[in-house]
Amino acid sequence: MFCRFCGHEVHPSYNVCPSCGHALNDVNKKQDNKSSNFSKSNSTPVRSSRMAIAGFVLGLISYFSYGFLGILGLIFSIIGMNQTKDGKYSKRGFAIAGVVLSSVSLAIWILIFIFYFFIFLTSYKVV
């Protein structure tokens, strides 16, 4: 482990750097863990899930499309969540946000449709 202030090598059990006197906290330990995880893992970058991103974008757009794109956004986001489950793909947050946005959009548009349909039926009296 190295001191982040002066760069000297420090034993991991030390709380204070013997060279410069700065307190060594968990920041140095986290840096060591990150570097050790990086060296253990393969160097191939994690690919972004395009389905998760597409589901998120369609979930946003679905608020202005009468909910039709919300169905596609929900489907794409669910596929994106399944892709990001095992860690081969990233952007799981986009997939979750896409599911939430698409679901809320669909619920809003269904309620609007039911409300207007109810008003339309009650405004015309059958003789």
mmCIF file of C-alpha atoms in Angstrom:
data_model
loop_
_atom_site.group_PDB
_atom_site.id
_atom_site.type_symbol
_atom_site.label_atom_id
_atom_site.label_comp_id
_atom_site.label_asym_id
_atom_site.label_seq_id
_atom_site.Cartn_x
_atom_site.Cartn_y
_atom_site.Cartn_z
ATOM 1 C CA MET A 1 0.000 0.000 0.000
ATOM 2 C CA PHE A 2 1.219 3.501 -0.790
ATOM 3 C CA CYS A 3 0.569 6.815 0.954
ATOM 4 C CA ARG A 4 -1.625 8.975 -1.236
ATOM 5 C CA PHE A 5 0.076 12.133 -0.008
ATOM 6 C CA CYS A 6 3.781 11.371 -0.369
ATOM 7 C CA GLY A 7 3.797 8.127 -2.368
ATOM 8 C CA HIS A 8 5.963 6.117 0.017
ATOM 9 C CA GLU A 9 5.210 2.452 0.571
ATOM 10 C CA VAL A 10 3.423 1.885 3.867
ATOM 11 C CA HIS A 11 2.593 -1.350 5.658
ATOM 12 C CA PRO A 12 -1.197 -1.984 5.530
ATOM 13 C CA SER A 13 -1.469 -2.149 9.314
ATOM 14 C CA TYR A 14 -0.177 1.437 9.772
ATOM 15 C CA ASN A 15 -2.702 4.187 10.495
ATOM 16 C CA VAL A 16 -0.203 7.031 9.954
ATOM 17 C CA CYS A 17 2.392 7.383 7.204
ATOM 18 C CA PRO A 18 5.853 7.220 8.845
ATOM 19 C CA SER A 19 7.305 9.398 6.076
ATOM 20 C CA CYS A 20 4.971 12.400 5.971
ATOM 21 C CA GLY A 21 2.775 11.910 9.043
ATOM 22 C CA HIS A 22 -0.589 12.031 7.271
ATOM 23 C CA ALA A 23 -3.367 9.819 8.579
ATOM 24 C CA LEU A 24 -4.031 6.782 6.442
ATOM 25 C CA ASN A 25 -7.710 6.020 6.240
ATOM 26 C CA ASP A 26 -9.892 3.696 4.195
ATOM 27 C CA VAL A 27 -9.185 5.680 1.008
ATOM 28 C CA ASN A 28 -5.829 3.948 0.556
ATOM 29 C CA LYS A 29 -7.382 0.559 1.295
ATOM 30 C CA LYS A 30 -10.136 1.194 -1.266
ATOM 31 C CA GLN A 31 -7.523 2.170 -3.823
ATOM 32 C CA ASP A 32 -5.653 -1.071 -3.169
ATOM 33 C CA ASN A 33 -8.850 -3.113 -3.492
ATOM 34 C CA LYS A 34 -9.710 -1.421 -6.773
ATOM 35 C CA SER A 35 -6.270 -2.028 -8.201
ATOM 36 C CA SER A 36 -6.249 -5.659 -7.068
ATOM 37 C CA ASN A 37 -9.717 -6.250 -8.551
ATOM 38 C CA PHE A 38 -8.596 -4.665 -11.776
ATOM 39 C CA SER A 39 -5.559 -6.918 -12.036
ATOM 40 C CA LYS A 40 -7.598 -10.041 -11.302
ATOM 41 C CA SER A 41 -10.320 -9.302 -13.818
ATOM 42 C CA ASN A 42 -9.886 -9.685 -17.531
ATOM 43 C CA SER A 43 -9.080 -6.538 -19.427
ATOM 44 C CA THR A 44 -12.046 -6.725 -21.801
ATOM 45 C CA PRO A 45 -14.383 -3.775 -21.296
ATOM 46 C CA VAL A 46 -17.997 -4.368 -20.328
ATOM 47 C CA ARG A 47 -20.361 -3.622 -23.187
ATOM 48 C CA SER A 48 -23.351 -1.342 -22.744
ATOM 49 C CA SER A 49 -26.768 -2.885 -23.140
ATOM 50 C CA ARG A 50 -28.362 -1.163 -26.095
ATOM 51 C CA MET A 51 -31.748 -2.611 -25.190
ATOM 52 C CA ALA A 52 -31.577 -0.968 -21.759
ATOM 53 C CA ILE A 53 -30.743 2.401 -23.304
ATOM 54 C CA ALA A 54 -33.440 2.029 -25.967
ATOM 55 C CA GLY A 55 -35.995 1.085 -23.300
ATOM 56 C CA PHE A 56 -35.065 4.154 -21.266
ATOM 57 C CA VAL A 57 -35.342 6.493 -24.274
ATOM 58 C CA LEU A 58 -38.658 4.966 -25.349
ATOM 59 C CA GLY A 59 -39.900 5.239 -21.769
ATOM 60 C CA LEU A 60 -39.180 8.974 -21.839
ATOM 61 C CA ILE A 61 -40.729 9.484 -25.268
ATOM 62 C CA SER A 62 -43.814 7.445 -24.351
ATOM 63 C CA TYR A 63 -45.187 10.338 -22.308
ATOM 64 C CA PHE A 64 -45.746 12.222 -25.557
ATOM 65 C CA SER A 65 -46.884 9.338 -27.778
ATOM 66 C CA TYR A 66 -50.175 8.348 -26.132
ATOM 67 C CA GLY A 67 -48.435 5.420 -24.472
ATOM 68 C CA PHE A 68 -47.848 3.420 -27.643
ATOM 69 C CA LEU A 69 -44.088 3.606 -27.312
ATOM 70 C CA GLY A 70 -44.414 2.753 -23.634
ATOM 71 C CA ILE A 71 -45.175 -0.840 -24.557
ATOM 72 C CA LEU A 72 -41.983 -1.054 -26.615
ATOM 73 C CA GLY A 73 -40.035 0.751 -23.894
ATOM 74 C CA LEU A 74 -41.266 -1.744 -21.315
ATOM 75 C CA ILE A 75 -40.327 -4.712 -23.508
ATOM 76 C CA PHE A 76 -36.880 -3.331 -24.353
ATOM 77 C CA SER A 77 -36.204 -2.439 -20.722
ATOM 78 C CA ILE A 78 -37.122 -5.919 -19.518
ATOM 79 C CA ILE A 79 -34.821 -7.434 -22.134
ATOM 80 C CA GLY A 80 -32.115 -4.977 -21.027
ATOM 81 C CA MET A 81 -32.573 -6.029 -17.393
ATOM 82 C CA ASN A 82 -32.138 -9.670 -18.371
ATOM 83 C CA GLN A 83 -28.998 -8.818 -20.349
ATOM 84 C CA THR A 84 -27.409 -6.925 -17.463
ATOM 85 C CA LYS A 85 -28.233 -9.549 -14.856
ATOM 86 C CA ASP A 86 -25.038 -11.577 -15.262
ATOM 87 C CA GLY A 87 -22.614 -8.652 -15.593
ATOM 88 C CA LYS A 88 -21.683 -9.100 -19.257
ATOM 89 C CA TYR A 89 -23.471 -5.843 -20.066
ATOM 90 C CA SER A 90 -23.658 -2.578 -18.156
ATOM 91 C CA LYS A 91 -26.372 0.116 -17.867
ATOM 92 C CA ARG A 92 -28.711 -1.823 -15.567
ATOM 93 C CA GLY A 93 -29.835 1.498 -14.084
ATOM 94 C CA PHE A 94 -31.095 2.606 -17.483
ATOM 95 C CA ALA A 95 -33.071 -0.635 -17.780
ATOM 96 C CA ILE A 96 -34.680 -0.164 -14.367
ATOM 97 C CA ALA A 97 -35.477 3.476 -15.112
ATOM 98 C CA GLY A 98 -36.944 2.419 -18.473
ATOM 99 C CA VAL A 99 -39.245 -0.090 -16.778
ATOM 100 C CA VAL A 100 -40.412 2.524 -14.275
ATOM 101 C CA LEU A 101 -40.907 5.280 -16.873
ATOM 102 C CA SER A 102 -42.699 3.005 -19.319
ATOM 103 C CA SER A 103 -44.952 1.531 -16.633
ATOM 104 C CA VAL A 104 -45.924 4.931 -15.257
ATOM 105 C CA SER A 105 -46.524 6.269 -18.763
ATOM 106 C CA LEU A 106 -48.736 3.322 -19.650
ATOM 107 C CA ALA A 107 -50.685 3.688 -16.408
ATOM 108 C CA ILE A 108 -51.227 7.415 -16.995
ATOM 109 C CA TRP A 109 -52.397 6.932 -20.564
ATOM 110 C CA ILE A 110 -54.702 4.051 -19.611
ATOM 111 C CA LEU A 111 -56.278 6.209 -16.890
ATOM 112 C CA ILE A 112 -56.694 9.101 -19.336
ATOM 113 C CA PHE A 113 -58.296 6.772 -21.872
ATOM 114 C CA ILE A 114 -60.702 5.344 -19.275
ATOM 115 C CA PHE A 115 -61.563 8.854 -18.032
ATOM 116 C CA TYR A 116 -62.366 10.177 -21.519
ATOM 117 C CA PHE A 117 -64.215 7.009 -22.458
ATOM 118 C CA PHE A 118 -66.332 7.343 -19.296
ATOM 119 C CA ILE A 119 -67.088 11.006 -20.072
ATOM 120 C CA PHE A 120 -67.978 10.111 -23.661
ATOM 121 C CA LEU A 121 -70.403 7.377 -22.549
ATOM 122 C CA THR A 122 -72.077 9.521 -19.913
ATOM 123 C CA SER A 123 -72.422 12.558 -22.152
ATOM 124 C CA TYR A 124 -74.654 10.769 -24.658
ATOM 125 C CA LYS A 125 -77.992 9.562 -23.408
ATOM 126 C CA VAL A 126 -79.525 6.570 -25.071
ATOM 127 C CA VAL A 127 -83.197 7.145 -25.754
#
